[in-house]
Short mmCIF file of C-alpha atoms in Angstrom, two decimals:
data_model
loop_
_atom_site.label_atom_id
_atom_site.label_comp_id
_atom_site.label_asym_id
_atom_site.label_seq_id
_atom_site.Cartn_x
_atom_site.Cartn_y
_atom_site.Cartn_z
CA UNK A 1172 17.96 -11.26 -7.35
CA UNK A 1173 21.56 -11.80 -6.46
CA UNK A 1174 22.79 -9.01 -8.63
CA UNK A 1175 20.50 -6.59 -7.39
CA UNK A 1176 22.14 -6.81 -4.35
CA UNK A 1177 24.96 -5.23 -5.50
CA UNK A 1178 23.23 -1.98 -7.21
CA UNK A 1179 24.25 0.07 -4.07
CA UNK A 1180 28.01 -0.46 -4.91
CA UNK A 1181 26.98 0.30 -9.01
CA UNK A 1182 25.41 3.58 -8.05
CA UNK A 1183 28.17 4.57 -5.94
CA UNK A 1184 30.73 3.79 -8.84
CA UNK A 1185 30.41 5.47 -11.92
CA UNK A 1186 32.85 3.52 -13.54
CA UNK A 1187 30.76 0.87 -12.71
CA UNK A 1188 27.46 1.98 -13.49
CA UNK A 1189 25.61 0.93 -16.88
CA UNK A 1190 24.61 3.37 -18.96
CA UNK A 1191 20.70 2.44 -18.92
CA UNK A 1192 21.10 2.25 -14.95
CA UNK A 1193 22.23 6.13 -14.88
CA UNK A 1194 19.46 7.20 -17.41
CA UNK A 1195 16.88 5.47 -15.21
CA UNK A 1196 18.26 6.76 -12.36
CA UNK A 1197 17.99 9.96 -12.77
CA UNK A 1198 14.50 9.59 -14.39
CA UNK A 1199 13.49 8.01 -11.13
CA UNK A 1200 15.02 10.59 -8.79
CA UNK A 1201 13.44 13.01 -11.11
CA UNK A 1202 10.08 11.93 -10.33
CA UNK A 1203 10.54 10.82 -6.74
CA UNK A 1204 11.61 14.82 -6.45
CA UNK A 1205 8.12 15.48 -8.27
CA UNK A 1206 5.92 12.95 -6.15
CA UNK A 1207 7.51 14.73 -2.70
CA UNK A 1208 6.56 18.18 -3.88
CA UNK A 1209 3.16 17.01 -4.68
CA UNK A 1210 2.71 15.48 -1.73
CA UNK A 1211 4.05 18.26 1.04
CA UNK A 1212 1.29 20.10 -0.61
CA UNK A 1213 -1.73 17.48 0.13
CA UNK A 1214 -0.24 16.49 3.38
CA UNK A 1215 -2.30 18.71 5.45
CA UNK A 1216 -5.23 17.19 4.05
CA UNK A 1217 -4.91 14.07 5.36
CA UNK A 1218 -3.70 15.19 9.08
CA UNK A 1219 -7.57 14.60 10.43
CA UNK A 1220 -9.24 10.94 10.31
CA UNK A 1221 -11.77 10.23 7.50
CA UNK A 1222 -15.32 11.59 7.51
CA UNK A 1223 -18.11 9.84 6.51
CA UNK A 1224 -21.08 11.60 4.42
CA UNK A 1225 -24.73 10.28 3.81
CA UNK A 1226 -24.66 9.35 0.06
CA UNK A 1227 -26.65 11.45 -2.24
CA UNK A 1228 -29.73 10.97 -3.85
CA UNK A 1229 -29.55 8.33 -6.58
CA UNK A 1230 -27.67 9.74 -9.54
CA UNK A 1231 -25.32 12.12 -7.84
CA UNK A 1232 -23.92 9.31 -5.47
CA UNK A 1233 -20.44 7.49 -5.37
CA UNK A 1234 -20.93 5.88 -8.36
CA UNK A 1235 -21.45 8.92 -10.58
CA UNK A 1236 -19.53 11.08 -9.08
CA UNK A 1237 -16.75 8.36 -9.58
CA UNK A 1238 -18.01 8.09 -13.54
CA UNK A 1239 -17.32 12.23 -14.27
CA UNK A 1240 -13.18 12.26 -12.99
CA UNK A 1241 -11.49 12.16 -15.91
CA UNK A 1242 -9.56 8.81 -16.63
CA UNK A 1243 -6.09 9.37 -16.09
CA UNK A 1244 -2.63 7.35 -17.26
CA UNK A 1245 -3.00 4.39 -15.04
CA UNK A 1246 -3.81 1.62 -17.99
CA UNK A 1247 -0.16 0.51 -17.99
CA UNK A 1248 0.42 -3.33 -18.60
CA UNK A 1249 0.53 -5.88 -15.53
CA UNK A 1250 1.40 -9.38 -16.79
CA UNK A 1251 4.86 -11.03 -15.57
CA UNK A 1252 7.00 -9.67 -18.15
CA UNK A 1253 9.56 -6.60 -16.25
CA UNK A 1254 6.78 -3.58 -16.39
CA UNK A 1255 9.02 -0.58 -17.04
CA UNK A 1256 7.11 2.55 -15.48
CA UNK A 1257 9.27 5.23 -17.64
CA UNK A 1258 6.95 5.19 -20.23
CA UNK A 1259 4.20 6.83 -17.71
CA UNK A 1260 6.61 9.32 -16.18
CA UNK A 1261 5.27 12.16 -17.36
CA UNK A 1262 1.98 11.03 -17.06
CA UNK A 1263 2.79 10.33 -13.20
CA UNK A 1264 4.24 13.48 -12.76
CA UNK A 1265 1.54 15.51 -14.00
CA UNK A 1266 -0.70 13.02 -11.50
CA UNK A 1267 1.59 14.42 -8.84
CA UNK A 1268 1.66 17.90 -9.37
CA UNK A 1269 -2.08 18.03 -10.03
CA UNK A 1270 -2.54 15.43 -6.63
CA UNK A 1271 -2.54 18.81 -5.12
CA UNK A 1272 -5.58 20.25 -6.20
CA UNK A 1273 -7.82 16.94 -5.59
CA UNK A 1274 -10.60 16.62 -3.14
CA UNK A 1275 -9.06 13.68 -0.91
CA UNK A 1276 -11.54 10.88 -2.01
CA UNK A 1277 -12.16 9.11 1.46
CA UNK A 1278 -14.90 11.85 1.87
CA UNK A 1279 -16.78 11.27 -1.60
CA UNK A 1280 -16.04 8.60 -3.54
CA UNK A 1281 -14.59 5.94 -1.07
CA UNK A 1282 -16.92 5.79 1.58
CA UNK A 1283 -19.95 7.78 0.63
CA UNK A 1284 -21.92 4.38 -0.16
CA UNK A 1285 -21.09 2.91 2.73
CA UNK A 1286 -21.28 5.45 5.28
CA UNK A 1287 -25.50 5.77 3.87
CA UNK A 1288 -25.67 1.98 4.45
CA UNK A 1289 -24.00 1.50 7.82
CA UNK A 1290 -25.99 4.35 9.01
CA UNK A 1291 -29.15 2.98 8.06
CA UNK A 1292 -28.51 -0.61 9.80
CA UNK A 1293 -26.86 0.68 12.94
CA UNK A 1294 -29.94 2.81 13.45
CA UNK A 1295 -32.35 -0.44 12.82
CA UNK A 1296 -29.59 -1.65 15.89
CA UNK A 1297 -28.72 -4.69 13.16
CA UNK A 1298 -25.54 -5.21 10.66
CA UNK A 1299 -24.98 -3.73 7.66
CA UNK A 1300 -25.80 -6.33 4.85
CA UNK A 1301 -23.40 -6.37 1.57
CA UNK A 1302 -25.28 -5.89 -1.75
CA UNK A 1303 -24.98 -6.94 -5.32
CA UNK A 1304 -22.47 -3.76 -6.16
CA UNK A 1305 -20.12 -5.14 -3.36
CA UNK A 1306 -18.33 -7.35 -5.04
CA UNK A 1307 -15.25 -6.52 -3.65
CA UNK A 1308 -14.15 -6.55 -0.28
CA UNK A 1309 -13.32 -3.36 1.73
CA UNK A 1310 -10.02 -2.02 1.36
CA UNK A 1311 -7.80 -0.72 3.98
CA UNK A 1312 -5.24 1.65 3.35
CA UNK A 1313 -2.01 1.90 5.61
CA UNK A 1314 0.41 4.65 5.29
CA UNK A 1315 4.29 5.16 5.97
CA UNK A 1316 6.67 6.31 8.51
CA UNK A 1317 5.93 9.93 9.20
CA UNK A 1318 2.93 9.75 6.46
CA UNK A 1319 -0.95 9.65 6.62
CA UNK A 1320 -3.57 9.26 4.57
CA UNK A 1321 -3.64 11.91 1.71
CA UNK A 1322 -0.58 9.66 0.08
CA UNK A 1323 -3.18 7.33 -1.07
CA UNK A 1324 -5.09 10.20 -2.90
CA UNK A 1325 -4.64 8.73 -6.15
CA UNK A 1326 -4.56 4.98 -5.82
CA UNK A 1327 -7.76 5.50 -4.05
CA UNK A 1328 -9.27 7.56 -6.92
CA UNK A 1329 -8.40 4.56 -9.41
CA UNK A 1330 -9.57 2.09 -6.84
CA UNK A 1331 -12.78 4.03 -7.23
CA UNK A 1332 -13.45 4.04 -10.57
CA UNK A 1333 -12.71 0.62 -10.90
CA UNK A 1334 -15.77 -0.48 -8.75
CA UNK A 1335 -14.43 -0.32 -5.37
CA UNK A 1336 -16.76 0.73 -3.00
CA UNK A 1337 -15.36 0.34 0.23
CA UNK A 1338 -12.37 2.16 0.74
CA UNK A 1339 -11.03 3.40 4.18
CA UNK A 1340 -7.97 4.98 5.66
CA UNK A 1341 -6.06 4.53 8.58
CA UNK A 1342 -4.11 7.09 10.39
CA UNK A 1343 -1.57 5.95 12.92
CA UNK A 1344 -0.35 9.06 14.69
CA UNK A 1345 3.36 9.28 14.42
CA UNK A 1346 4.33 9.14 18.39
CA UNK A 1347 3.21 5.66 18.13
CA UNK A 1348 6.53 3.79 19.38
CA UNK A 1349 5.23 0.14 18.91
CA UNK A 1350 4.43 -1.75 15.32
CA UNK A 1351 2.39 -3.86 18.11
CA UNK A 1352 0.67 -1.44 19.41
CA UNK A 1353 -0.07 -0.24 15.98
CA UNK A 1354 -1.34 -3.41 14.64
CA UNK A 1355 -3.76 -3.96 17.56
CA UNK A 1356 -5.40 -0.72 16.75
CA UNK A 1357 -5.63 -2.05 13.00
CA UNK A 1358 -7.53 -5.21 14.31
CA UNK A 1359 -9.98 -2.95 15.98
CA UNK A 1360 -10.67 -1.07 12.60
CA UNK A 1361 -10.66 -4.09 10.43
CA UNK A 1362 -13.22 -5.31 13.16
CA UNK A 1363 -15.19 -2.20 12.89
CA UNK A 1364 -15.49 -2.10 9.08
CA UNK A 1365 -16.62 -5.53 9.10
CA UNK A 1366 -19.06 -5.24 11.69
CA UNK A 1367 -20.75 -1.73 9.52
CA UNK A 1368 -20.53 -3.01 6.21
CA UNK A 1369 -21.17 -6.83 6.26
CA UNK A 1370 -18.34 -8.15 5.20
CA UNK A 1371 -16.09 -10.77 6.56
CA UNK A 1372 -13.03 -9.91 4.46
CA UNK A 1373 -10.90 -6.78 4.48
CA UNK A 1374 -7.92 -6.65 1.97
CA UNK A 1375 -4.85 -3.91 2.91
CA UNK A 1376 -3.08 -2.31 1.15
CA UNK A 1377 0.10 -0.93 3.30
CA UNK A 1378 2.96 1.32 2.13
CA UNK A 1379 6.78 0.84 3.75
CA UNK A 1380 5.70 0.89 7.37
CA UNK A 1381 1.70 0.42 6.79
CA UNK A 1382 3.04 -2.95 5.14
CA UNK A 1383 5.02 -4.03 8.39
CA UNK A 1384 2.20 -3.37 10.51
CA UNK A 1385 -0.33 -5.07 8.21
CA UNK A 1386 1.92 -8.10 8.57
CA UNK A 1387 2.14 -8.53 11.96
CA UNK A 1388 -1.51 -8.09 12.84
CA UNK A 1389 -2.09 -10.87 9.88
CA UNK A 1390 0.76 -13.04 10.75
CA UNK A 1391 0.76 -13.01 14.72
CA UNK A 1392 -2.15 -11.64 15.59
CA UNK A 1393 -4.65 -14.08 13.61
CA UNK A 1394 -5.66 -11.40 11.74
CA UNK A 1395 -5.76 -13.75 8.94
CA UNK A 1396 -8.74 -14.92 9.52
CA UNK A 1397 -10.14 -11.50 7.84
CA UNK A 1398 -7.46 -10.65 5.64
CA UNK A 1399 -8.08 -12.00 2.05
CA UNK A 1400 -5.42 -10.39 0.16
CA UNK A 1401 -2.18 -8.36 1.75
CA UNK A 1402 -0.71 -5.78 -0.74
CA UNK A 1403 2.70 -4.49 0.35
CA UNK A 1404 4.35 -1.90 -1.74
CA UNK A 1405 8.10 -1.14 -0.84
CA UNK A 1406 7.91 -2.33 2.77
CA UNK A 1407 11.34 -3.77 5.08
CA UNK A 1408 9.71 -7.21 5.32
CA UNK A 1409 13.56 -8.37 6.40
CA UNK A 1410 14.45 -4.94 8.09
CA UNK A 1411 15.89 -2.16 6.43
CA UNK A 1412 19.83 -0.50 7.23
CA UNK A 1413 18.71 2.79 5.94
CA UNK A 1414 18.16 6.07 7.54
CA UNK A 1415 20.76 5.33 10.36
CA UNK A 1416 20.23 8.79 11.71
CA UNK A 1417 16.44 8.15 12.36
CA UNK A 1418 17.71 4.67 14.28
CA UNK A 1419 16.59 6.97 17.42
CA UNK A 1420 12.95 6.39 16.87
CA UNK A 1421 11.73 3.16 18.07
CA UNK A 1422 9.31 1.83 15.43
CA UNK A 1423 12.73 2.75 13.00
CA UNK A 1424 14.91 0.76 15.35
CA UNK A 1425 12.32 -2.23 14.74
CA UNK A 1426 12.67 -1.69 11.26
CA UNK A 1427 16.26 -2.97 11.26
CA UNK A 1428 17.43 -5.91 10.07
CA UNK A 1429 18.13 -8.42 12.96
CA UNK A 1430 15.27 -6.70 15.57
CA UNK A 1431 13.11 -8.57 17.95
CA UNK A 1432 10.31 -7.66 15.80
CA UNK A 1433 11.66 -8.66 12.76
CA UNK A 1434 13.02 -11.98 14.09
CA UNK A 1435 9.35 -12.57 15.26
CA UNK A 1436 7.94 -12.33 11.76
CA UNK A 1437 10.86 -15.10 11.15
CA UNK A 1438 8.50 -17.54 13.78
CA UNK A 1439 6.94 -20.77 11.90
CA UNK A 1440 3.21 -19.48 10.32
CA UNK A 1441 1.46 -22.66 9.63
CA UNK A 1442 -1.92 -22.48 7.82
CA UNK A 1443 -1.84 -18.81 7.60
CA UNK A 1444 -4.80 -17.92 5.07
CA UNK A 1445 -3.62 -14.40 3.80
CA UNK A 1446 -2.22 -14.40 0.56
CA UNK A 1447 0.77 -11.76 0.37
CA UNK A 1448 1.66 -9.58 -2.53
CA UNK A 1449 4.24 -7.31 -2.23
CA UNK A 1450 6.01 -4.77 -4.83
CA UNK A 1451 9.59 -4.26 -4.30
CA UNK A 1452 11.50 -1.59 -6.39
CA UNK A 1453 15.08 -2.03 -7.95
CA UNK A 1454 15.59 1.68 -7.54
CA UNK A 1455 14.09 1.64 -3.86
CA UNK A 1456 16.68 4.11 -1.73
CA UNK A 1457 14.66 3.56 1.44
CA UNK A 1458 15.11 -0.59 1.13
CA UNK A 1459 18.64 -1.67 1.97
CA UNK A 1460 19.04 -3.91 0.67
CA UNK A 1461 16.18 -3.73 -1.98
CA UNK A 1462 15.13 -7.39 -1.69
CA UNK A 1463 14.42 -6.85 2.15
CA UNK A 1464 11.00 -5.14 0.77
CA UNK A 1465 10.73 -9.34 -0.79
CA UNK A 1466 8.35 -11.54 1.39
CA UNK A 1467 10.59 -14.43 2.41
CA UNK A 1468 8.40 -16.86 4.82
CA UNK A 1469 7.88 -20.72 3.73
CA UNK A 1470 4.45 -20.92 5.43
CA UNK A 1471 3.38 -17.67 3.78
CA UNK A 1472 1.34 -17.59 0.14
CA UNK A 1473 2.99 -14.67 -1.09
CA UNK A 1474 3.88 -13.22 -5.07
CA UNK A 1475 6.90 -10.94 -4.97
CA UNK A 1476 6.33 -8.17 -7.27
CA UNK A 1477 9.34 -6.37 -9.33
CA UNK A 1478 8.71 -2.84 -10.34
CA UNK A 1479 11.41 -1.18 -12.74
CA UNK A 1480 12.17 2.54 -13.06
CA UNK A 1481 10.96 3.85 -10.30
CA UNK A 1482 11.51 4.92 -6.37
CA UNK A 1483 10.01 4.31 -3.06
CA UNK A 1484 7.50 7.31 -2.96
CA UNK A 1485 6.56 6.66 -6.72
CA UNK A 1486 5.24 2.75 -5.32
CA UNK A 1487 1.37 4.34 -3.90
CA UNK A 1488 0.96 6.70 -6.98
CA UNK A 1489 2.37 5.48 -10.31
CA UNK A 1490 -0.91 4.52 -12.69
CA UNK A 1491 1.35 1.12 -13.76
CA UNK A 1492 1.42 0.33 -10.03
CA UNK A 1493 -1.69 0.86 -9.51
CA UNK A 1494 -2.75 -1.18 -12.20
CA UNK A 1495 -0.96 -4.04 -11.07
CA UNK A 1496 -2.90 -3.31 -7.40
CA UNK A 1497 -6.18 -3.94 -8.47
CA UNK A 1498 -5.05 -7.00 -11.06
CA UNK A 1499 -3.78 -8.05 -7.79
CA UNK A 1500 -7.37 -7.44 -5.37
CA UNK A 1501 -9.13 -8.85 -8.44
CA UNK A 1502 -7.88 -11.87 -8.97
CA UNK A 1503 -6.57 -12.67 -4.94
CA UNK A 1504 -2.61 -12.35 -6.55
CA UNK A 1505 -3.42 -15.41 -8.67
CA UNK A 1506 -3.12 -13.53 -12.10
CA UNK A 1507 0.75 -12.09 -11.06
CA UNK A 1508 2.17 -14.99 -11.00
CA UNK A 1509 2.41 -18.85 -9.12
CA UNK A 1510 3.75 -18.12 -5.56
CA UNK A 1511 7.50 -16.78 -5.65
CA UNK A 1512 8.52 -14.08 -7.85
CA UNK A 1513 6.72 -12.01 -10.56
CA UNK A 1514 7.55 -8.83 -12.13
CA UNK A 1515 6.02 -5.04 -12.71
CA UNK A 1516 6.74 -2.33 -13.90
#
């Protein structure tokens, strides 16, 4: 951990920099170059909130339509040896390129099921009851600074053919000048979803700022209490010193290391009942340093995640990270690794 802090100064000096650090470097940019292509293309798609459709009749429901998409790269290895993502590059980049094509899932796949159930209850005036196929609780996706939903696109189509049933989206618009502001409207969502589908558990899974946000509703505002599992992936859990240009904004300003906001998080946390996973990448240009995207909290039950190879916009689509996402939702974090440190990639 103590060395990484120093890869800013390596990849500033190339007399300095390692050979394999250079080769993966570039690889990485490579692909984060990729990812951001794919994505201005699917942006637009994910401008307007979620819509939710009755489900078919059976047979051409969720389900099925989940079993025809074609299974793509995303079996990579997630045990607590380093996962190195540069074998599924290419794989990943063709997921990128082709992200732009795809039907954004929260309108089939993801919500379909429930949508037919919630309907049905809240017309009967009573709450929607989980069945057998909901084993797993709903997830809640959170998206960056400046992002919105359609950068989940693909994590949500794996989540979906790996038996999640339940999967919804927030958009936070991006005048929102308050983290607080932004986590009370996430309580009233988690609230919502709970109240439609039956369920007393949500888990989240929040990218960069969608992390933060996710946080501080769990930590401070007891939203604990329906949080089973919080899944971070590159987010400034100790604040951030990049970007210094965007310091004008005020949700970047509480991004920065030292913030009132950030010092909150710092409060004691006792008995909080969320367990925390969060990815952090070596190779992440938007964590400075990169361990700030670390969960570092002694009341806090939380599995640090290294991921190798790759760069922050790679974290919500790469197949290996996605992997390691639903090893994580699974198994509550338990199978990454006993509380501290673990590794990805």
């Amino acid at each position: 951990m103590k060395v990484l802090s120093f890869l800013p100064l390596l990849l500033r000096r190339p007399c300095l920099r390692p050979a394999w650090l250079s080769s993966t470097l570039v690889r990485a940019t490579a692909l984060e170059l990729v990812i951001l292509a794919g994505h201005v293309l699917i942006y637009p798609s994910g401008l307007t909130p979620e819509r939710r459709r009755p489900t078919p009749a059976p047979g051409t429901g969720a389900g099925s339509a989940a079993d025809r998409i074609t299974r793509s790269a995303d079996t990579a290895a997630t045990d607590t040896a380093d996962v190195d993502p540069g074998a599924t590059d290419s794989a990943a980049k063709d997921a990128a390129v082709t992200a732009s094509t795809e039907t954004d899932l929260a309108d089939t796949t993801g919500t379909a099921g429930m949508a037919d159930r919630a309907g049905t209850a809240q017309t009967a005036g009573t709450t929607a009851l989980p069945t057998k196929e909901d084993d797993h609780p709903p997830v809640v996706l959170l998206h960056g600074f400046i992002d919105n939903r359609s950068v989940f696109v693909l994590l949500r189509r794996s989540l979906a053919r790996h038996g999640w049933r339940h999967l919804e989206s927030l958009n936070y618009s991006p005048l929102t000048c308050d983290i607080r502001t932004a986590a009370e409207l996430l309580d009233r969502h988690v609230e919502e979803i709970c109240t439609r589908t039956g369920h007393r558990e949500v888990d989240i899974v929040g990218h960069s700022l969608g992390g933060l946000i996710a946080r501080y509703y769990v930590q401070r505002l007891g939203g604990d209490r329906r949080v089973r599992t919080l899944v971070t992936l590159g987010t400034p859990h100790g604040g951030t010193a990049a970007a210094p240009l965007a310091g004008a904004h005020p949700i970047v300003r509480q991004m920065r290391s030292g913030s009132d906001l950030i010092e909150e998080l710092r409060h004691p946390a006792p008995g909080c009942r969320t367990r925390f996973v969060s990815f952090w990448s070596e190779l992440d240009r938007v964590m400075l340093p990169v361990e700030t995207a670390c969960v570092d909290h002694p009341d806090l039950d939380a599995v640090n995640v290294r991921v190798t190879g790759i760069g922050h916009l790679a974290l919500p689509v790469h197949p290996a990270v996605a992997s390691a996402i639903r090893q994580a939702l699974e198994s509550d974090g338990a199978a990454l690794g006993a509380p501290g440190a673990a590794s990805v990639a």
